[in-house]
Structures are given as structure tokens and as C-alpha cells.
mmCIF file of C-alpha atoms and ligand atoms in Angstrom:
data_model
loop_
_atom_site.group_PDB
_atom_site.id
_atom_site.type_symbol
_atom_site.label_atom_id
_atom_site.label_comp_id
_atom_site.label_asym_id
_atom_site.label_seq_id
_atom_site.Cartn_x
_atom_site.Cartn_y
_atom_site.Cartn_z
ATOM 1 C CA MET J 165 99.881 20.175 81.391
ATOM 2 C CA ARG J 166 96.075 20.277 81.077
ATOM 3 C CA VAL J 167 94.693 17.234 79.373
ATOM 4 C CA VAL J 168 91.198 15.906 78.676
ATOM 5 C CA LEU J 169 90.555 12.208 78.014
ATOM 6 C CA ILE J 170 87.468 11.337 75.985
ATOM 7 C CA GLY J 171 86.232 7.936 74.897
ATOM 8 C CA PRO J 172 83.314 5.557 75.215
ATOM 9 C CA PRO J 173 82.674 3.856 78.552
ATOM 10 C CA GLY J 174 85.016 0.915 79.003
ATOM 11 C CA VAL J 175 87.690 2.164 76.643
ATOM 12 C CA GLY J 176 90.142 2.408 79.549
ATOM 13 C CA LYS J 177 90.206 6.146 80.257
ATOM 14 C CA GLY J 178 90.433 5.621 84.009
ATOM 15 C CA THR J 179 93.365 3.201 83.734
ATOM 16 C CA GLN J 180 95.215 5.468 81.320
ATOM 17 C CA ALA J 181 94.442 8.552 83.409
ATOM 18 C CA SER J 182 96.020 7.089 86.532
ATOM 19 C CA GLN J 183 99.202 6.252 84.612
ATOM 20 C CA LEU J 184 99.251 9.682 82.988
ATOM 21 C CA LYS J 185 98.774 11.309 86.381
ATOM 22 C CA ALA J 186 101.925 9.566 87.633
ATOM 23 C CA LEU J 187 103.858 10.539 84.510
ATOM 24 C CA LEU J 188 102.846 14.207 84.521
ATOM 25 C CA GLY J 189 102.616 14.715 88.285
ATOM 26 C CA VAL J 190 99.162 16.330 88.104
ATOM 27 C CA PRO J 191 95.858 15.180 89.659
ATOM 28 C CA HIS J 192 93.499 12.762 87.942
ATOM 29 C CA VAL J 193 90.062 14.351 88.009
ATOM 30 C CA SER J 194 87.426 11.706 87.296
ATOM 31 C CA THR J 195 83.856 12.982 87.431
ATOM 32 C CA GLY J 196 82.529 9.394 87.392
ATOM 33 C CA ASP J 197 84.625 8.406 90.445
ATOM 34 C CA PHE J 198 83.602 11.570 92.241
ATOM 35 C CA LEU J 199 79.893 10.951 91.609
ATOM 36 C CA ARG J 200 80.105 7.260 92.590
ATOM 37 C CA GLU J 201 81.822 8.198 95.853
ATOM 38 C CA ALA J 202 79.060 10.724 96.573
ATOM 39 C CA VAL J 203 76.398 8.077 95.846
ATOM 40 C CA GLN J 204 78.110 5.566 98.108
ATOM 41 C CA ALA J 205 78.523 8.089 100.914
ATOM 42 C CA GLY J 206 74.856 9.120 100.606
ATOM 43 C CA THR J 207 75.663 12.860 100.517
ATOM 44 C CA PRO J 208 73.025 15.339 99.243
ATOM 45 C CA LEU J 209 74.874 15.377 95.880
ATOM 46 C CA GLY J 210 74.954 11.564 95.891
ATOM 47 C CA ARG J 211 71.218 11.320 96.518
ATOM 48 C CA ARG J 212 70.565 13.794 93.722
ATOM 49 C CA VAL J 213 72.664 11.987 91.089
ATOM 50 C CA LYS J 214 72.153 8.296 92.056
ATOM 51 C CA GLY J 215 69.333 7.632 89.577
ATOM 52 C CA PHE J 216 71.281 9.150 86.671
ATOM 53 C CA VAL J 217 74.542 7.358 87.417
ATOM 54 C CA GLU J 218 73.000 3.930 87.960
ATOM 55 C CA SER J 219 70.865 4.075 84.815
ATOM 56 C CA GLY J 220 73.637 5.337 82.515
ATOM 57 C CA GLN J 221 72.065 8.780 81.988
ATOM 58 C CA LEU J 222 74.075 11.969 82.155
ATOM 59 C CA VAL J 223 73.843 14.062 85.309
ATOM 60 C CA PRO J 224 72.423 17.539 84.433
ATOM 61 C CA ASP J 225 74.971 20.049 83.153
ATOM 62 C CA ASP J 226 74.340 22.619 85.894
ATOM 63 C CA VAL J 227 75.236 20.097 88.603
ATOM 64 C CA MET J 228 78.351 19.027 86.698
ATOM 65 C CA GLY J 229 79.375 22.618 86.032
ATOM 66 C CA GLU J 230 79.395 23.515 89.702
ATOM 67 C CA LEU J 231 81.297 20.373 90.546
ATOM 68 C CA ILE J 232 84.021 20.900 87.937
ATOM 69 C CA ALA J 233 84.440 24.601 88.746
ATOM 70 C CA GLN J 234 85.068 23.744 92.388
ATOM 71 C CA ARG J 235 87.420 20.874 91.635
ATOM 72 C CA LEU J 236 89.603 22.716 89.108
ATOM 73 C CA SER J 237 89.888 25.731 91.390
ATOM 74 C CA ARG J 238 91.608 23.689 94.077
ATOM 75 C CA PRO J 239 95.344 24.396 94.551
ATOM 76 C CA ASP J 240 96.474 20.922 93.468
ATOM 77 C CA ALA J 241 95.022 21.515 89.985
ATOM 78 C CA ARG J 242 96.889 24.776 89.488
ATOM 79 C CA ALA J 243 99.829 23.172 87.697
ATOM 80 C CA GLY J 244 97.594 20.974 85.556
ATOM 81 C CA PHE J 245 95.206 18.031 85.532
ATOM 82 C CA VAL J 246 94.106 14.933 83.685
ATOM 83 C CA LEU J 247 90.378 15.332 83.217
ATOM 84 C CA ASP J 248 88.560 12.021 82.751
ATOM 85 C CA GLY J 249 84.812 12.023 82.028
ATOM 86 C CA PHE J 250 84.300 15.750 81.470
ATOM 87 C CA PRO J 251 83.200 17.416 79.199
ATOM 88 C CA ARG J 252 80.577 15.015 77.853
ATOM 89 C CA THR J 253 78.168 17.473 76.190
ATOM 90 C CA LEU J 254 78.600 20.622 74.097
ATOM 91 C CA GLU J 255 77.166 22.589 77.009
ATOM 92 C CA GLN J 256 79.941 21.198 79.217
ATOM 93 C CA VAL J 257 82.570 22.301 76.665
ATOM 94 C CA GLY J 258 81.323 25.862 77.201
ATOM 95 C CA ILE J 259 81.365 25.382 80.977
ATOM 96 C CA LEU J 260 84.963 24.157 80.885
ATOM 97 C CA ASP J 261 85.995 27.034 78.608
ATOM 98 C CA ALA J 262 84.551 29.492 81.114
ATOM 99 C CA VAL J 263 86.229 27.834 84.123
ATOM 100 C CA LEU J 264 89.616 27.759 82.379
ATOM 101 C CA ALA J 265 89.260 31.373 81.194
ATOM 102 C CA ARG J 266 88.526 32.440 84.764
ATOM 103 C CA LEU J 267 91.642 30.580 85.920
ATOM 104 C CA GLY J 268 93.635 32.126 83.042
ATOM 105 C CA VAL J 269 94.772 28.813 81.563
ATOM 106 C CA VAL J 270 94.165 26.795 78.372
ATOM 107 C CA LEU J 271 93.759 23.121 77.486
ATOM 108 C CA ASP J 272 96.897 21.584 76.027
ATOM 109 C CA ARG J 273 95.478 18.404 74.565
ATOM 110 C CA VAL J 274 92.326 16.307 74.124
ATOM 111 C CA PHE J 275 93.040 12.600 73.722
ATOM 112 C CA VAL J 276 90.233 10.603 72.145
ATOM 113 C CA PHE J 277 90.335 6.843 72.778
ATOM 114 C CA THR J 278 88.662 4.395 70.433
ATOM 115 C CA ALA J 279 88.002 0.639 70.566
ATOM 116 C CA PRO J 280 85.633 -1.776 68.814
ATOM 117 C CA GLU J 281 82.198 -1.949 70.473
ATOM 118 C CA ALA J 282 82.418 -5.713 71.049
ATOM 119 C CA GLU J 283 85.660 -5.246 73.025
ATOM 120 C CA ILE J 284 84.093 -2.463 75.082
ATOM 121 C CA VAL J 285 81.037 -4.520 76.029
ATOM 122 C CA ARG J 286 83.232 -7.515 76.921
ATOM 123 C CA ARG J 287 85.469 -5.362 79.118
ATOM 124 C CA LEU J 288 82.606 -3.676 80.966
ATOM 125 C CA ALA J 289 80.416 -6.727 81.462
ATOM 126 C CA GLY J 290 83.352 -8.592 83.089
ATOM 127 C CA ARG J 291 84.618 -5.666 85.148
ATOM 128 C CA ARG J 292 84.582 -6.059 88.929
ATOM 129 C CA THR J 293 85.652 -3.301 91.293
ATOM 130 C CA CYS J 294 86.589 -3.061 94.926
ATOM 131 C CA PRO J 295 84.198 -0.675 96.710
ATOM 132 C CA HIS J 296 86.758 -0.200 99.464
ATOM 133 C CA CYS J 297 90.071 0.616 97.717
ATOM 134 C CA GLY J 298 88.981 1.133 94.101
ATOM 135 C CA ALA J 299 91.089 -1.694 92.584
ATOM 136 C CA VAL J 300 89.702 -2.924 89.256
ATOM 137 C CA PHE J 301 89.625 -6.538 88.014
ATOM 138 C CA HIS J 302 88.180 -8.458 85.078
ATOM 139 C CA VAL J 303 86.697 -11.926 85.379
ATOM 140 C CA ASP J 304 88.671 -13.187 82.338
ATOM 141 C CA SER J 305 91.618 -10.912 81.625
ATOM 142 C CA ARG J 306 92.543 -9.810 85.160
ATOM 143 C CA PRO J 307 90.912 -12.167 87.646
ATOM 144 C CA PRO J 308 91.622 -11.706 91.357
ATOM 145 C CA ARG J 309 93.671 -14.480 93.005
ATOM 146 C CA SER J 310 90.574 -15.584 94.914
ATOM 147 C CA ALA J 311 87.253 -15.277 93.035
ATOM 148 C CA GLY J 312 85.229 -12.248 94.120
ATOM 149 C CA VAL J 313 87.828 -10.975 96.601
ATOM 150 C CA CYS J 314 90.077 -7.911 96.210
ATOM 151 C CA ASP J 315 93.796 -8.831 96.007
ATOM 152 C CA ALA J 316 94.780 -5.493 97.514
ATOM 153 C CA CYS J 317 92.525 -5.233 100.589
ATOM 154 C CA GLY J 318 90.453 -8.433 100.864
ATOM 155 C CA SER J 319 87.052 -6.734 100.405
ATOM 156 C CA ALA J 320 84.259 -8.392 98.405
ATOM 157 C CA LEU J 321 84.314 -7.221 94.772
ATOM 158 C CA VAL J 322 81.181 -5.760 93.206
ATOM 159 C CA GLN J 323 79.865 -5.121 89.724
ATOM 160 C CA ARG J 324 79.053 -1.465 89.112
ATOM 161 C CA ALA J 325 75.273 -0.998 88.701
ATOM 162 C CA ASP J 326 75.928 0.704 85.357
ATOM 163 C CA ASP J 327 78.031 -2.229 84.073
ATOM 164 C CA ALA J 328 74.885 -4.362 83.573
ATOM 165 C CA GLU J 329 74.593 -5.142 79.857
ATOM 166 C CA ASP J 330 71.401 -3.110 79.188
ATOM 167 C CA VAL J 331 72.905 -0.082 80.961
ATOM 168 C CA ILE J 332 76.154 -0.481 78.973
ATOM 169 C CA ARG J 333 74.124 -0.196 75.744
ATOM 170 C CA GLN J 334 72.401 2.911 77.118
ATOM 171 C CA ARG J 335 75.770 4.498 78.025
ATOM 172 C CA LEU J 336 77.126 3.796 74.524
ATOM 173 C CA LYS J 337 74.035 5.429 73.017
ATOM 174 C CA VAL J 338 74.467 8.500 75.231
ATOM 175 C CA TYR J 339 78.131 8.650 74.196
ATOM 176 C CA ALA J 340 77.290 8.553 70.483
ATOM 177 C CA GLU J 341 74.550 11.157 70.768
ATOM 178 C CA GLN J 342 75.957 13.600 73.308
ATOM 179 C CA THR J 343 79.735 13.186 73.437
ATOM 180 C CA MET J 344 80.682 12.643 69.779
ATOM 181 C CA PRO J 345 79.764 16.309 69.064
ATOM 182 C CA VAL J 346 82.256 17.306 71.790
ATOM 183 C CA ILE J 347 85.030 15.568 69.834
ATOM 184 C CA ALA J 348 84.016 17.444 66.680
ATOM 185 C CA ALA J 349 84.069 20.762 68.564
ATOM 186 C CA TYR J 350 87.583 20.174 69.919
ATOM 187 C CA GLY J 351 88.637 18.837 66.513
ATOM 188 C CA GLU J 352 87.917 22.250 65.023
ATOM 189 C CA ARG J 353 90.309 23.783 67.547
ATOM 190 C CA GLY J 354 93.138 21.448 66.493
ATOM 191 C CA VAL J 355 93.783 20.002 69.969
ATOM 192 C CA VAL J 356 92.507 16.450 69.392
ATOM 193 C CA GLN J 357 94.770 13.442 69.201
ATOM 194 C CA GLU J 358 93.291 9.976 68.619
ATOM 195 C CA VAL J 359 94.626 6.972 70.530
ATOM 196 C CA ASP J 360 93.847 3.365 69.645
ATOM 197 C CA GLY J 361 92.490 2.034 72.958
ATOM 198 C CA SER J 362 92.306 -1.622 71.980
ATOM 199 C CA GLY J 363 94.520 -4.302 73.518
ATOM 200 C CA GLU J 364 96.444 -4.368 76.784
ATOM 201 C CA PRO J 365 96.658 -1.232 78.988
ATOM 202 C CA GLN J 366 100.469 -1.055 78.668
ATOM 203 C CA ALA J 367 100.256 -1.071 74.868
ATOM 204 C CA VAL J 368 97.634 1.694 74.984
ATOM 205 C CA PHE J 369 99.785 3.741 77.369
ATOM 206 C CA ALA J 370 102.774 3.387 75.046
ATOM 207 C CA ARG J 371 100.608 4.813 72.224
ATOM 208 C CA LEU J 372 99.459 7.619 74.483
ATOM 209 C CA GLN J 373 103.054 8.520 75.352
ATOM 210 C CA THR J 374 103.970 8.549 71.677
ATOM 211 C CA GLY J 375 101.064 10.942 71.098
ATOM 212 C CA LEU J 376 102.215 13.160 73.959
ATOM 213 C CA ALA J 377 105.729 13.355 72.592
ATOM 214 C CA GLU J 378 104.506 14.183 69.081
ATOM 215 C CA ALA J 379 102.642 17.386 69.722
HETATM 216 P P1 AMP Z 617 82.147 7.221 84.081
HETATM 217 O O1 AMP Z 617 82.737 6.504 85.248
HETATM 218 O O2 AMP Z 617 82.985 8.358 83.576
HETATM 219 O O3 AMP Z 617 81.694 6.283 82.986
HETATM 220 O O4 AMP Z 617 80.813 7.925 84.638
HETATM 221 C C1 AMP Z 617 79.782 7.166 85.220
HETATM 222 C C2 AMP Z 617 78.486 7.949 85.221
HETATM 223 O O5 AMP Z 617 78.641 9.178 85.958
HETATM 224 C C3 AMP Z 617 77.963 8.393 83.861
HETATM 225 O O6 AMP Z 617 77.255 7.367 83.188
HETATM 226 C C4 AMP Z 617 77.057 9.558 84.257
HETATM 227 O O7 AMP Z 617 75.855 9.111 84.838
HETATM 228 C C5 AMP Z 617 77.875 10.234 85.353
HETATM 229 N N1 AMP Z 617 78.825 11.227 84.804
HETATM 230 C C6 AMP Z 617 80.192 11.195 84.859
HETATM 231 N N2 AMP Z 617 80.730 12.270 84.257
HETATM 232 C C7 AMP Z 617 79.667 13.011 83.810
HETATM 233 C C8 AMP Z 617 79.557 14.219 83.089
HETATM 234 N N3 AMP Z 617 80.630 14.906 82.683
HETATM 235 N N4 AMP Z 617 78.303 14.666 82.788
HETATM 236 C C9 AMP Z 617 77.209 14.011 83.183
HETATM 237 N N5 AMP Z 617 77.239 12.848 83.845
HETATM 238 C C10 AMP Z 617 78.456 12.344 84.165
#
């Protein structure tokens, strides 16, 4: 199964992708996670993309294209993948088409998540993540047992640089301008399925499973 998840920042794509990965038994390919890890590790790629990632701008398409071609060519992605965060521009749709054609496979489904903007901003502004193990918390709806400390590994939680409120607004603007056309392009191919991303993650996942079973 080859699935793409699209939606505004904070709609819960990452959370849904990790559940879908377990259900389908295919890797979760998150371009955002990959880039953040590179930034944190200070690799040449990380140094190149840091400014874009931390200010909510898109990393240039040529960099992303190389990255996605390499990732999807790895053996673990042969049987399928859950792609989270790519493609985000029309140019990237073409890049993905070319990579999949070279691999001789097609996309099965594009799930588009939606949620009211106020809910998205609330979710992102309160999000805290563990830089060590990747666990995600929320100051109101999923607080850690001890404030500021990861339940899973005891590390100090951090706020992502791009979860500052002005950067959130910038990311939403980029989404509207650059990624909405991607949804229209896939819509014309008849592979898009909308999922209401509001409410609790389990409720959203139940809707996603219903959508999977339908098509
Ligand atoms: P995400 O975690 O998916 O919200 O991604 C965080 C940041 O990583 C984005 O705001 C971009 O700076 C960068 N990024 C992730 N995926 C892409 C992509 N497909 N194209 C360009 N930039 C990306």
C-alpha cells in the first residue's frame, strides 16, 4: 500500500501516520522528521536546511527530490510506505511521479486531513516534543506527568522552533499557497480521500480506517 498524507501543520499527520504504519506494516516516511534530525545532528544537509525549517519556509524542491528518491528506493519501502509531508508543491508531485515510475509502482491513496484553523494553532502552540526519543505531548490535552519532562525517557521537553506562533502563521500561509494546489492535482486523478482531522487522535484514526476500507 502506498499512501500519501496531506494536511496543514498540526492537523495530526504524524500521529496518524505512525498508527497507519503499524496497521499496514510499511515504513512511515516523514520528511519533516528527517530534516529535523539532520538539523539536530549538524550534518551538511542539516546545515543547508536549518534556516528554512526553523522559519517555516519550504526547503528547495531539488534538495527534497534527492532526499525522497533515496528514501523510497530503500528496500524497506518496496512493499509500500506512508508518506507524511511530501509532496508539498506541484513540482514535488512531478518529482514523486518520476520516482514511482522509475520504481514501477503507483500511489494507492492520498488522504487529506482538515481541521479548523483555531484548533490547529492551539495544538501547535501547546505542543512539546522530546528531542531524545521523539515522544509528543501537549501542555493542556496531553501533559507529561512531570511538567517539562518526557514520560518515556526523562529528557527535558522542548518546543519546536517552528511551533512559535508567528512561524505557525507562516507555515499555514505556505500550506494554503503551495500545498493546496497539490490537493487539486491529486483530486483530478481521483485518488483523494478527505478525513476530518478534528478531535481526539483515536477518533481521527477510526475515520481514516473507515476511509481505507471504503476505497
Ligand atoms: P513538518 O514536520 O512536515 O511540518 O515539516 C517541518 C518543516 O520541514 C517544514 O516547515 C519545511 O521547512 C520542511 N519540510 C518538510 N517537508 C518538506 C517538503 N516536502 N518540502 C519542503 N520542505 C519540507
